[in-house]
Short mmCIF file of C-alpha atoms in Angstrom, two decimals:
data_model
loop_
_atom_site.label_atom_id
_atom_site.label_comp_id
_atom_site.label_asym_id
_atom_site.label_seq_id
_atom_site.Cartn_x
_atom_site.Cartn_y
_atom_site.Cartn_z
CA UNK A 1 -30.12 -11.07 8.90
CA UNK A 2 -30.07 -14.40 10.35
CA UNK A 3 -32.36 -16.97 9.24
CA UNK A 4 -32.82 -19.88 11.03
CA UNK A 5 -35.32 -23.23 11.15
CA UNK A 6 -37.23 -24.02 14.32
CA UNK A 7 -38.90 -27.06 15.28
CA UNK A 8 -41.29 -26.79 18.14
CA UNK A 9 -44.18 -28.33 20.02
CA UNK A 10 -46.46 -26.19 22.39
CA UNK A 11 -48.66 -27.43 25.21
CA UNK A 12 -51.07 -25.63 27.89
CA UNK A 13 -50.24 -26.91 31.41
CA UNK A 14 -52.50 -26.79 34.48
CA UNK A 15 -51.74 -24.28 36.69
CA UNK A 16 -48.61 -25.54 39.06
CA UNK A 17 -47.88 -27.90 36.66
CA UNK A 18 -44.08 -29.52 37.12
CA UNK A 19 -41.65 -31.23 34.45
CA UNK A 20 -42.06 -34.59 34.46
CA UNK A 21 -38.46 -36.74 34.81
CA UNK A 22 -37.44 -36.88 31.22
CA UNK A 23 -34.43 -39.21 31.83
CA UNK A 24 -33.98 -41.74 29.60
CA UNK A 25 -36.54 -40.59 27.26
CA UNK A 26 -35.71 -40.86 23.40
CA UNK A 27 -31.60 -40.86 24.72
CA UNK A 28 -32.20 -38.25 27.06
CA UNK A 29 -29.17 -38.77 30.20
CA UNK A 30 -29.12 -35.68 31.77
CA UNK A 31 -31.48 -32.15 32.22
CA UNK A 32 -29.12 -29.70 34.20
CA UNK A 33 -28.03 -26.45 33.73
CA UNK A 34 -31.28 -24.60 33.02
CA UNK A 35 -31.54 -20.77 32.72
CA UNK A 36 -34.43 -18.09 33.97
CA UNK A 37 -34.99 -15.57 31.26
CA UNK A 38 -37.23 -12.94 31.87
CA UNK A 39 -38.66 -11.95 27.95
CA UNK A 40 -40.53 -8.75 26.80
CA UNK A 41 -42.15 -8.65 23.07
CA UNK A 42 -43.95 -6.45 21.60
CA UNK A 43 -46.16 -7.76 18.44
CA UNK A 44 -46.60 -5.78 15.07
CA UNK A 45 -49.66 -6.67 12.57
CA UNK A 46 -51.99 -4.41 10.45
CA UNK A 47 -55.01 -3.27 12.14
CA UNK A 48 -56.94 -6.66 10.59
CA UNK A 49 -54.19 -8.71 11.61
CA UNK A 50 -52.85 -9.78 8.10
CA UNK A 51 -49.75 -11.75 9.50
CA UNK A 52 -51.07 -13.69 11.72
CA UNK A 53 -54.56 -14.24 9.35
CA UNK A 54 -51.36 -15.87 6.82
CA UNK A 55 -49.53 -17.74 9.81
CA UNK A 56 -46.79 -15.07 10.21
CA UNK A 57 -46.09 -13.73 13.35
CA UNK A 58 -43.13 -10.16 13.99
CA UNK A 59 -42.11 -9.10 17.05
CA UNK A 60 -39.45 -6.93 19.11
CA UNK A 61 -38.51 -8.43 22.11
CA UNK A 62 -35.83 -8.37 24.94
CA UNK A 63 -34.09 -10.55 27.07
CA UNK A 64 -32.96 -14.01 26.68
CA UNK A 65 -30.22 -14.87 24.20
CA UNK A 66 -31.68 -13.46 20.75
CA UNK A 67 -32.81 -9.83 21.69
CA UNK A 68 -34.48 -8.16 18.36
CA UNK A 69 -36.78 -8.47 15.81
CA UNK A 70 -37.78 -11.71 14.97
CA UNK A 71 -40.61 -12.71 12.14
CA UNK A 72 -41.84 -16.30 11.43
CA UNK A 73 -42.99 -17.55 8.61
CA UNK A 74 -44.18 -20.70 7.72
CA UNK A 75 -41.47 -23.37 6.51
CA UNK A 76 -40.91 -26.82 5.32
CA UNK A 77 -42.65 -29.66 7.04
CA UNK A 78 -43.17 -29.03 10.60
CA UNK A 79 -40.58 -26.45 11.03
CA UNK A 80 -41.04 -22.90 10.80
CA UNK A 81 -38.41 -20.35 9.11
CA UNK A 82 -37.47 -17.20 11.85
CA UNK A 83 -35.74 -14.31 10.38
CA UNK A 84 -33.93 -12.60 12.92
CA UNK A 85 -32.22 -8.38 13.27
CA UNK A 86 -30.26 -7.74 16.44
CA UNK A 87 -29.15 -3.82 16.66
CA UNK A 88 -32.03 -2.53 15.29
CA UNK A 89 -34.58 0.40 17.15
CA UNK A 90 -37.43 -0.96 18.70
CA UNK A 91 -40.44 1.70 17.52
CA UNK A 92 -40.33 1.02 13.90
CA UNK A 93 -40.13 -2.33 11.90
CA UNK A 94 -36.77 -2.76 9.81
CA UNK A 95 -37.21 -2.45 6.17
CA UNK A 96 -35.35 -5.68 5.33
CA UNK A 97 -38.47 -7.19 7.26
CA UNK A 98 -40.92 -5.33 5.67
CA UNK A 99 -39.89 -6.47 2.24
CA UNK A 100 -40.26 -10.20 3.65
CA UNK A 101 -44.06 -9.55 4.28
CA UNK A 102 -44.80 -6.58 1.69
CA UNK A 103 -46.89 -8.78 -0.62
CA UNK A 104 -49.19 -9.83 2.41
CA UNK A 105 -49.57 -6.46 4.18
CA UNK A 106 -49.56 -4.45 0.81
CA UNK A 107 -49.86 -0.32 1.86
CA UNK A 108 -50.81 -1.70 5.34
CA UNK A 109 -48.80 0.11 8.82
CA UNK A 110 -47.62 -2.10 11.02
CA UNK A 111 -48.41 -1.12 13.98
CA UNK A 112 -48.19 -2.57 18.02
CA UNK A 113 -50.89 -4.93 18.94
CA UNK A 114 -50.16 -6.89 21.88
CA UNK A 115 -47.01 -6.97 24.14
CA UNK A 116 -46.19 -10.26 25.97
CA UNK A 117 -44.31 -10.56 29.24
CA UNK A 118 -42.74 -13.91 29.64
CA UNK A 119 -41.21 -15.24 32.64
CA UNK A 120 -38.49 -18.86 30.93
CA UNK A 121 -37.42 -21.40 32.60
CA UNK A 122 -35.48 -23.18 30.16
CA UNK A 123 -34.11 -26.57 30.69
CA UNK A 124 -31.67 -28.25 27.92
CA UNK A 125 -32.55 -32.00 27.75
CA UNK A 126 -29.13 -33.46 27.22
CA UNK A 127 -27.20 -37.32 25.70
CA UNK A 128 -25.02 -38.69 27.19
CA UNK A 129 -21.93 -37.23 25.81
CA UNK A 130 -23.21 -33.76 26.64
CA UNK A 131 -25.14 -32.70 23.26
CA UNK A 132 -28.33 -30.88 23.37
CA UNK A 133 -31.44 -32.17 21.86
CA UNK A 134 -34.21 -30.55 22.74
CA UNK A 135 -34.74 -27.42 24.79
CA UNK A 136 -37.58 -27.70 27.23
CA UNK A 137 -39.30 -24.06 28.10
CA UNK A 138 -41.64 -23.79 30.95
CA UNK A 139 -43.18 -19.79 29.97
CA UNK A 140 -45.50 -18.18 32.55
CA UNK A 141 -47.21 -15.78 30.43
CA UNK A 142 -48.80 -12.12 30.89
CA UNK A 143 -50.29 -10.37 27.37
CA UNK A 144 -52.30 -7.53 27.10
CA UNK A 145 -53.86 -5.90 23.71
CA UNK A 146 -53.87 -2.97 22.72
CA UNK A 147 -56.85 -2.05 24.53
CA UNK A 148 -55.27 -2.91 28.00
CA UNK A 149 -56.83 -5.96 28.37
CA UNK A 150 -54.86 -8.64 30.12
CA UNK A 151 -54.76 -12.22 30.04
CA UNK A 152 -52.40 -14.69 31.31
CA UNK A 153 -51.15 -17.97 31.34
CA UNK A 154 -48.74 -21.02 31.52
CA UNK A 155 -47.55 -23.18 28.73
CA UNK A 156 -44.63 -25.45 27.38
CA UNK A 157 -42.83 -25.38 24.57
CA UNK A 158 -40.32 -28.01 23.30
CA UNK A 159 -37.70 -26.87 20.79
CA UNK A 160 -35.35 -29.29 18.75
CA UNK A 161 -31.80 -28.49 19.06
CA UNK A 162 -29.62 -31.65 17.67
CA UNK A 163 -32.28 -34.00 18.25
CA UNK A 164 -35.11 -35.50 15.73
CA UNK A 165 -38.61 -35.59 16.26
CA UNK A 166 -38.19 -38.91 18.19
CA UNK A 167 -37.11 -36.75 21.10
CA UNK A 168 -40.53 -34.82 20.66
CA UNK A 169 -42.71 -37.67 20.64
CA UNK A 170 -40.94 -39.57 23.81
CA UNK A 171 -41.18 -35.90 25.59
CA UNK A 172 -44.44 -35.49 24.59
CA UNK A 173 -45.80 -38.55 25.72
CA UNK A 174 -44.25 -37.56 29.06
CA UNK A 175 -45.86 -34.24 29.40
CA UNK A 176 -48.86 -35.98 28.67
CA UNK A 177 -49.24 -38.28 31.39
CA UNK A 178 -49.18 -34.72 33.54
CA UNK A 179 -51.90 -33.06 32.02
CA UNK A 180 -50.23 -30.93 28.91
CA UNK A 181 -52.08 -31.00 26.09
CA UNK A 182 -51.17 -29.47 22.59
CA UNK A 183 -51.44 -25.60 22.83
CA UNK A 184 -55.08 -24.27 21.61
CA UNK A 185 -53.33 -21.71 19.14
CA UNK A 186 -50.02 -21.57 17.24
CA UNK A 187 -48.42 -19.02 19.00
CA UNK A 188 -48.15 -16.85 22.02
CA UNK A 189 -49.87 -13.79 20.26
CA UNK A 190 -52.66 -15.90 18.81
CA UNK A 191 -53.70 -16.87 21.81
CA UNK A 192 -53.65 -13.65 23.32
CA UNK A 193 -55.99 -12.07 20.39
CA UNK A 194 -57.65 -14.97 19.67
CA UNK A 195 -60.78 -13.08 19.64
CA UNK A 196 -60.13 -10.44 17.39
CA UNK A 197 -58.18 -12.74 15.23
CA UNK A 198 -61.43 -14.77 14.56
CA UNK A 199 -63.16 -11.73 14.31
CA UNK A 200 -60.62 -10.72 11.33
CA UNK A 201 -60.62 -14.30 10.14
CA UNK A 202 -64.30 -14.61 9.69
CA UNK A 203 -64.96 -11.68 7.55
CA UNK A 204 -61.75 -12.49 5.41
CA UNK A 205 -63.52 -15.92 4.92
CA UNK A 206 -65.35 -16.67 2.18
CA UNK A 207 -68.84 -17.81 2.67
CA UNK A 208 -70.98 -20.66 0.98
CA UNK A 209 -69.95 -23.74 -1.04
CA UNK A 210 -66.90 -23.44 -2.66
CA UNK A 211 -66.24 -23.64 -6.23
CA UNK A 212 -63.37 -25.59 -7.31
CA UNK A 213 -61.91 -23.10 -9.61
CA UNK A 214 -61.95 -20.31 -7.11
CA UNK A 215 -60.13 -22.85 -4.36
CA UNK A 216 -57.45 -23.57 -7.10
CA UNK A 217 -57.56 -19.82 -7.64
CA UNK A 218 -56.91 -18.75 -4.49
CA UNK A 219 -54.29 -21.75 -3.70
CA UNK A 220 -52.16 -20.45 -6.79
CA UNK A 221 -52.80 -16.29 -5.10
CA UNK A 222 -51.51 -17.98 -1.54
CA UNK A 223 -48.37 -19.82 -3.75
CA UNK A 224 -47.36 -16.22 -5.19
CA UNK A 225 -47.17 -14.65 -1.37
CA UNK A 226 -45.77 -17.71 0.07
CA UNK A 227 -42.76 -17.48 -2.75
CA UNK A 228 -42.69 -13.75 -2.51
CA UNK A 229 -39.81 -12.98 0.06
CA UNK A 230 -37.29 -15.68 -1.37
CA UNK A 231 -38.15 -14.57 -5.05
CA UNK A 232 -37.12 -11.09 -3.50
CA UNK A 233 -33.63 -12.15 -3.55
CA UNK A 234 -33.36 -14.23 -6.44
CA UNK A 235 -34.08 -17.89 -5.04
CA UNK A 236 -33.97 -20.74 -7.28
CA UNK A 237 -36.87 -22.60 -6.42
CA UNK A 238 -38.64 -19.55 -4.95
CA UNK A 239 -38.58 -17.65 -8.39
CA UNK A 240 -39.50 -21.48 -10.13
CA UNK A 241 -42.31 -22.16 -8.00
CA UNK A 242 -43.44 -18.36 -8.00
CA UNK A 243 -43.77 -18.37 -11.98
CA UNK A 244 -45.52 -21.66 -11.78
CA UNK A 245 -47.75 -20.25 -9.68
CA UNK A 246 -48.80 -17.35 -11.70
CA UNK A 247 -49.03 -19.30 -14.97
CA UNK A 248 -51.58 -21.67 -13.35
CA UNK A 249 -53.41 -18.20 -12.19
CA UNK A 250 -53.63 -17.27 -15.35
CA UNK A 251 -54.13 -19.94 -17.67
CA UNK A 252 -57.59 -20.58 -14.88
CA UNK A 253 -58.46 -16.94 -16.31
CA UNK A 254 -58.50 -17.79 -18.91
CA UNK A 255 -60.11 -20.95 -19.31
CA UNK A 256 -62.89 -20.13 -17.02
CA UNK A 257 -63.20 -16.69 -17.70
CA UNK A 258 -66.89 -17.29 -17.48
CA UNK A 259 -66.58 -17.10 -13.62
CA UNK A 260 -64.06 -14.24 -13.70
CA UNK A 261 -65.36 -10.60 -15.23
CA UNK A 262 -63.01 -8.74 -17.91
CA UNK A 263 -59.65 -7.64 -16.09
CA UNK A 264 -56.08 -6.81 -16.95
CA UNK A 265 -55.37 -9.12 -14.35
CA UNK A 266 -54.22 -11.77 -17.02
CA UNK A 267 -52.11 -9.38 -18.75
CA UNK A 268 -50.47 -8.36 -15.26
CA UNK A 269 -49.93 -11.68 -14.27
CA UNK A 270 -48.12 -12.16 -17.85
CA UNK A 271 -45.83 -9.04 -16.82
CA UNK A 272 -45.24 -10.73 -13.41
CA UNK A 273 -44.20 -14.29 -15.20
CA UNK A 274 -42.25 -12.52 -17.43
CA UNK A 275 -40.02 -10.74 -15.23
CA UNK A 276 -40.00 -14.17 -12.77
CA UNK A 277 -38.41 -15.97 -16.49
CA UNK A 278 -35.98 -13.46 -16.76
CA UNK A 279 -34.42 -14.66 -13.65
CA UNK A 280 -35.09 -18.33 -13.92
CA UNK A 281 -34.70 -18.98 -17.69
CA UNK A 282 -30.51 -18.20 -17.85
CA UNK A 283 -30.03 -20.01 -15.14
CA UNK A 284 -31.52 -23.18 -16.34
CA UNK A 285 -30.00 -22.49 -19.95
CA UNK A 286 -27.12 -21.84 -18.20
CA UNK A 287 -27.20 -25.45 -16.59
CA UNK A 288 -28.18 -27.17 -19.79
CA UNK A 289 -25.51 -25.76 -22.19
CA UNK A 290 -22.52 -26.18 -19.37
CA UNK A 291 -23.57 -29.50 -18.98
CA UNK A 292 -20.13 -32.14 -19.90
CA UNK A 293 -18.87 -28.45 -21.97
CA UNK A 294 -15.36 -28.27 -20.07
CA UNK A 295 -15.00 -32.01 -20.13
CA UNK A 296 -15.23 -31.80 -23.42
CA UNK A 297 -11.69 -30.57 -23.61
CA UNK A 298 -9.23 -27.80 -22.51
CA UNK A 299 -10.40 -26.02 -25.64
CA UNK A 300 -14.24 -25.74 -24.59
CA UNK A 301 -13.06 -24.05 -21.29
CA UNK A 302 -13.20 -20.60 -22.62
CA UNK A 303 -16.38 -21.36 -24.47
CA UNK A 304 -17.92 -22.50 -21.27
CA UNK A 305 -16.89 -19.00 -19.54
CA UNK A 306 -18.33 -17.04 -21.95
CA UNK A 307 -21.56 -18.89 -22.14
CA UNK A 308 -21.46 -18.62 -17.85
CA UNK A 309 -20.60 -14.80 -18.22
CA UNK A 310 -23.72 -14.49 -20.53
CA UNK A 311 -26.25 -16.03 -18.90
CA UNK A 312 -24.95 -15.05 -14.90
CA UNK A 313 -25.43 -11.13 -16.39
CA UNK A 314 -29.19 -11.87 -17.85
CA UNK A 315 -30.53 -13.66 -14.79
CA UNK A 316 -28.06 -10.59 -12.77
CA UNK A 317 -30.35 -8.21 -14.90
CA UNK A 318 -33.08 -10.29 -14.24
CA UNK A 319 -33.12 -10.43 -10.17
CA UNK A 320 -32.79 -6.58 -9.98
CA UNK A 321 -35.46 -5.92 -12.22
CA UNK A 322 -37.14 -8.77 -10.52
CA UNK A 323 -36.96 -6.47 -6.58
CA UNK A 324 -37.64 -3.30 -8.39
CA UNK A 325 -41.00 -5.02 -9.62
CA UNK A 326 -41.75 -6.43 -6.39
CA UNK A 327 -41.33 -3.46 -4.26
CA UNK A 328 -43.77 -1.48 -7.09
CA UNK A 329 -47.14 -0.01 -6.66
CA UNK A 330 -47.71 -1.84 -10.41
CA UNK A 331 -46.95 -5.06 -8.34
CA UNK A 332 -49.25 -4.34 -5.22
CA UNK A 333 -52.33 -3.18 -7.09
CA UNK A 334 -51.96 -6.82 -9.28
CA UNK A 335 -52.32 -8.45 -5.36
CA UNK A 336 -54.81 -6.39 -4.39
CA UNK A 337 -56.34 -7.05 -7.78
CA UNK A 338 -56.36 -10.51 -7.42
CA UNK A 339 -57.71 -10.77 -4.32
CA UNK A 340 -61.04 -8.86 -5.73
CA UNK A 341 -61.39 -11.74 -8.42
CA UNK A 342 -60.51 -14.64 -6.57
CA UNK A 343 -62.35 -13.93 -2.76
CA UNK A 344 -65.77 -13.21 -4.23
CA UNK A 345 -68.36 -15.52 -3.29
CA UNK A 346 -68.12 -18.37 -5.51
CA UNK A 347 -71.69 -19.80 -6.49
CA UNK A 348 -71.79 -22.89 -8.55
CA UNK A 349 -71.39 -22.44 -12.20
CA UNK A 350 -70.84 -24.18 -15.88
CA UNK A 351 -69.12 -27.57 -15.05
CA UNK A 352 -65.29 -26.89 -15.13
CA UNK A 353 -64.59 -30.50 -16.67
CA UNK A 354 -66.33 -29.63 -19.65
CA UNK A 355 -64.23 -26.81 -20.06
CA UNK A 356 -61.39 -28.54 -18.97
CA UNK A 357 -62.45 -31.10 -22.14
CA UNK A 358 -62.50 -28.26 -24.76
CA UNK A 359 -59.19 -26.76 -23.55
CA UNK A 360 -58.04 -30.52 -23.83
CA UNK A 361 -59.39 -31.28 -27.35
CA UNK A 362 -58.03 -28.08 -28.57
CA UNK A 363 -54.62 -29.03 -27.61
CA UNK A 364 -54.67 -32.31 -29.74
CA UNK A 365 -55.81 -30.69 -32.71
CA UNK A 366 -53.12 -27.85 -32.54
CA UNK A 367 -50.48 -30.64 -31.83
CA UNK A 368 -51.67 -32.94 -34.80
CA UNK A 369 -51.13 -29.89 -37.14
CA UNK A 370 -48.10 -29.18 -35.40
CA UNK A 371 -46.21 -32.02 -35.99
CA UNK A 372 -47.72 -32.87 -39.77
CA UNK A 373 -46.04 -28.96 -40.51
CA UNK A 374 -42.82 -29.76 -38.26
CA UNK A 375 -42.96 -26.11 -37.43
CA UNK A 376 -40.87 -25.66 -33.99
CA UNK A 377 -43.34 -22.58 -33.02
CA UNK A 378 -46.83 -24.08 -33.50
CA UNK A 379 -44.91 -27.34 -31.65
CA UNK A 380 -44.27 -24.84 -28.84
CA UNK A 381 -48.03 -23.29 -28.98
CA UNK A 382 -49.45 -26.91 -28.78
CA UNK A 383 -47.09 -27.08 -25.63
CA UNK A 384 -48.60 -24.17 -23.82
CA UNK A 385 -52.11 -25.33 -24.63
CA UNK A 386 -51.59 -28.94 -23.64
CA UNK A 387 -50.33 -26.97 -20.17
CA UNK A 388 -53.47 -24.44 -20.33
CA UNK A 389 -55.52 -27.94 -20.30
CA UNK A 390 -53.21 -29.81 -17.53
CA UNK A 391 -53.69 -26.78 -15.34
CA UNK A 392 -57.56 -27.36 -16.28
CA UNK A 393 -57.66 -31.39 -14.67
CA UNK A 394 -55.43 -30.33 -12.02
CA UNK A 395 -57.62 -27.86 -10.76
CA UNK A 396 -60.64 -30.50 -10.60
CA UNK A 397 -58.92 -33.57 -9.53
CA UNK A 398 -59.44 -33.31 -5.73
CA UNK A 399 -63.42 -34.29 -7.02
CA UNK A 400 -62.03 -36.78 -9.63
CA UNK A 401 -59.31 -38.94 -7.30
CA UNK A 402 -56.68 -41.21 -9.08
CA UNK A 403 -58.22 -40.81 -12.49
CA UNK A 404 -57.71 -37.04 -12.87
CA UNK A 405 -54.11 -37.79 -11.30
CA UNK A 406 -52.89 -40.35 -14.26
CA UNK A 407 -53.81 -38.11 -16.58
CA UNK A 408 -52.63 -34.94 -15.19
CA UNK A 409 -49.35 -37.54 -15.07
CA UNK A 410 -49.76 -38.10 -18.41
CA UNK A 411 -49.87 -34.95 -20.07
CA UNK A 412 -47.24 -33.65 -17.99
CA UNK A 413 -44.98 -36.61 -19.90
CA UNK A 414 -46.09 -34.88 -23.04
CA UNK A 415 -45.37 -31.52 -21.89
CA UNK A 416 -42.33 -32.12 -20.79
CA UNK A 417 -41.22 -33.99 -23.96
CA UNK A 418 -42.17 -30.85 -25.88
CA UNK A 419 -40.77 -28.78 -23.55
CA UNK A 420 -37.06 -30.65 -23.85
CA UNK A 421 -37.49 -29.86 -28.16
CA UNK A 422 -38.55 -26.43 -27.22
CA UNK A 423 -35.10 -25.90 -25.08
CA UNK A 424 -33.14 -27.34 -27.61
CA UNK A 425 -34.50 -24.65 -30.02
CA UNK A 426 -33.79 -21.99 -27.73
CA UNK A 427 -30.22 -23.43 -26.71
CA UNK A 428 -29.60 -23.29 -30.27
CA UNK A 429 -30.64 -19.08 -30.51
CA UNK A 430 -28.62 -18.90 -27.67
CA UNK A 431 -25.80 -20.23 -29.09
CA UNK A 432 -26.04 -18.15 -32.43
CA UNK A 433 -26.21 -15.31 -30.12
CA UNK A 434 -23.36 -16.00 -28.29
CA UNK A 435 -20.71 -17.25 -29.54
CA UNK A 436 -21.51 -17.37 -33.61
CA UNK A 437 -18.00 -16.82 -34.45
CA UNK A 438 -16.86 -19.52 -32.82
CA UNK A 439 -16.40 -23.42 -34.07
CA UNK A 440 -16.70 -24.81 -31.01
CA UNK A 441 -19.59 -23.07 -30.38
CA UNK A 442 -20.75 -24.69 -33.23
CA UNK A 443 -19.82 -28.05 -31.85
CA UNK A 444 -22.40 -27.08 -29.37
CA UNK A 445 -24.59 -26.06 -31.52
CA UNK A 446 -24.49 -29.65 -33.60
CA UNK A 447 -25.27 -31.36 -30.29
CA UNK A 448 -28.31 -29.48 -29.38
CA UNK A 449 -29.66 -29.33 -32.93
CA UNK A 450 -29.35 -33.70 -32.57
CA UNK A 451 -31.32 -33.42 -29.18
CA UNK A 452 -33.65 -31.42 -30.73
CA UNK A 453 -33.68 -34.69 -32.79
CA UNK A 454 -33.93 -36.92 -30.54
CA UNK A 455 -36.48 -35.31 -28.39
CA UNK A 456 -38.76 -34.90 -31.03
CA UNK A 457 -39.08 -38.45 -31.62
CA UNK A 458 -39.55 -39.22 -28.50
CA UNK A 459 -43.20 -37.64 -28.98
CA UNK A 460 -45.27 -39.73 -30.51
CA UNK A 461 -44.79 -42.58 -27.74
CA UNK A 462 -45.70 -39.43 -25.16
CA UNK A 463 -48.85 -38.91 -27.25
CA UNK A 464 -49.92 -42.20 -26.92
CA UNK A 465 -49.60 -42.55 -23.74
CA UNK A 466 -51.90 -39.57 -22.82
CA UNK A 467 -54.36 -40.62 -25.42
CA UNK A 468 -54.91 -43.59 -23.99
CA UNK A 469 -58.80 -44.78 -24.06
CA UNK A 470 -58.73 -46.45 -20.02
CA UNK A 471 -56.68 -42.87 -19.57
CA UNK A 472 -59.15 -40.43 -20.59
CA UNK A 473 -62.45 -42.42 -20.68
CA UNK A 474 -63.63 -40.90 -17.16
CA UNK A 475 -62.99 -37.09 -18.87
CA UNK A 476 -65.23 -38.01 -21.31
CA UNK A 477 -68.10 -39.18 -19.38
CA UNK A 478 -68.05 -36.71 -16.46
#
């Protein structure tokens, strides 16, 4: 599969509309050599149009120079991420595709619903030593549903090849001043069912004013899709930001369970962060105990390799256990599951800072007896509760501005110094584990049992700081 980035701009054009002259725009020198394509793609969705509802469009199409399937998904910034098969038949959607959109479509078919016919003329906007920087379609455009009905039109699109988005702003401004004017939907397809996609959108909305712990509910659900076809394969920051994702879910379960009825939901979404550590705990371990190892000396070398052979095999384990889970029915009934709690109309309820306060309060007692027993595990519990409660400001600080922000700031400063003690206990197992017949695994061993030190008294500062009076004052009076 190849996976590229594309960064685009669309515009609707009156009918006869002609390219402006686009010399010596944004370094522009020269627009010749441009190419007639004649494209034909057909469009698969679910029969309430699930991809394109979550801003993902797959299609099969022919001609021009990538003939295949081709899905796009939603990227960084303003790019967008296309995953493209050649080879493949043209009837049934590849399974390596599937997987990339199996958490949004669930037990869905995929099934034709609109085929585009697309006269190109494509025109590479050139510098002057020859490079390509943008590519410059004009499409004249024929769709039709799957009812027969037919619609056409003419549009622009603008893709970046080795140029920046200077090019696209000094093009744009071009097309402008000729009538184009940004394209009414974000693709082709969208355009073509843009009735029966707001149709489909409307009775996936949810209606009335919306509660601020059902938004941050449903932005964490949208996080865990989003995530779900690079944590597939084992991505770093995927499987990171996927966890994160479902802890928040679940730590807003629990602390406003008042607005959620009894479910194993929480429990699932434990099994689901639990298999998403598996991957993503070796490897940071793996990172923190390697870190200045085989500079320590030729004699730490083999140390070092069996600490990488360790940990590569558990987060190995980890990332097949990981697909197996995600391809699951177990997996699709927690989505589906989910989606039941956290689409429900939301009325107004209890207000979530005052729950937000208790989960707070509760962390600074269990801390305080923490550290007067100097018990690493209750340290660690006090950890996850002080989380539980930053989860709880987070999730109302779009109503609470700046304030909320410092000390969501804060008490991420004293989770995080917890967390760094919490590793150096568990670097330390590790260590036992691995290598305890070893004395220069006990070397190692020494050095994380002094950062364990170190990082411990780094924690009262870190309390201070989020105890703060001019910090928390607002908490206390909303």
């Amino acid at each position: 599969m190849e996976i590229t980035t594309e960064t685009e701009r669309k515009y609707d054009v009156p009918e006869n509309f002609e390219l402006p002259d686009l010399i010596g725009a944004a370094g522009i020198a020269g627009v010749d050599g441009a190419e007639t394509h004649d494209l034909d793609a057909t469009y698969f969705d679910t029969d309430d149009l699930r991809l394109m509802r979550n801003r993902r469009t797959l299609r099969h199409r022919t001609g021009g120079h990538d003939a295949g399937w081709h899905l796009k998904t939603p990227g960084d910034g303003t790019g967008r991420k296309e995953h493209r098969l050649a080879g493949q038949a043209a009837e049934v959607v590849p399974d390596e595709l599937v997987g990339l959109v199996r958490g949004i479509v669930r037990r869905r078919p995929l099934l034709p619903v609109a085929r585009l016919q697309t006269h190109r003329v494509e025109t590479p906007l050139r510098d002057r030593s020859g490079r390509v920087l943008a590519l410059v379609a004009q499409d004249q455009v024929r769709a039709t549903d799957e009812n027969g009905v037919q619609t056409a039109w003419q549009e622009i699109e603008v893709e970046l090849v080795d140029g920046d988005t200077a090019v696209l702003d000094a093009v744009q401004r071009r097309l402008a001043k000729k009538g184009a004017r940004p394209a009414s939907g974000p693709s082709k397809v969208s355009r073509a069912l843009a009735g029966r996609l707001a149709a489909a959108t409307t009775t996936a909305t949810v209606k009335g004013k919306v509660n601020p712990v059902f938004r941050y509910a449903r932005e964490q659900r949208d996080a865990i899709l989003e995530h779900d076809p690079a944590a597939r394969h084992g991505e770093e920051t995927a499987v990171h930001k996927m966890r994160v994702a479902t802890r928040r879910l679940r730590s807003t379960l629990k602390t406003y369970r008042k607005w959620f009825p009894a479910s194993p939901v929480r429990d699932e979404l434990r099994w689901l962060a639990r298999l998403l550590g598996a991957v993503r705990d070796p490897q940071v371990l793996e990172a923190r105990l390697l870190a200045g190892v085989e500079e320590s000396g030729p004699e730490f070398v083999p140390v070092a390799q069996r600490i990488r052979e360790s940990l590569d095999g558990k987060a190995a384990a980890g990332r097949a256990e990981l697909a197996a889970a995600l391809d699951s029915d177990r997996y699709l009934d927690l989505l589906d599951a989910i989606d039941a709690l956290v689409d429900r109309p939301s009325r107004p309820g209890p207000d979530p800072a005052k729950r937000a306060r208790k989960v707070l309060d509760k962390a600074d007692g269990e801390l305080n007896a923490a550290r007067e027993s100097g018990v690493d595990e209750k340290l660690h519990e006090s950890r996850k509760t002080f989380k539980q409660a930053r989860y709880a400001i987070e999730l109302i600080a779009p109503e609470h501005g700046k304030r909320a922000e410092r000390l969501v700031d804060a008490l991420t400063g004293l989770q995080d110094g917890l967390g760094a003690h919490q590793d150096s206990v568990i670097a330390r197992e590790t260590l036992r584990e691995i290598g305890s017949d070893s004395f220069h695994f006990g070397v190692l061993y020494g050095r994380q049992e002094q950062v364990g030190k170190e990082t411990l008294a780094e924690v009262p500062a870190l309390v201070r700081a989020a105890r703060r009076k001019r910090v928390r004052r607002w908490l206390k009076k909303t």
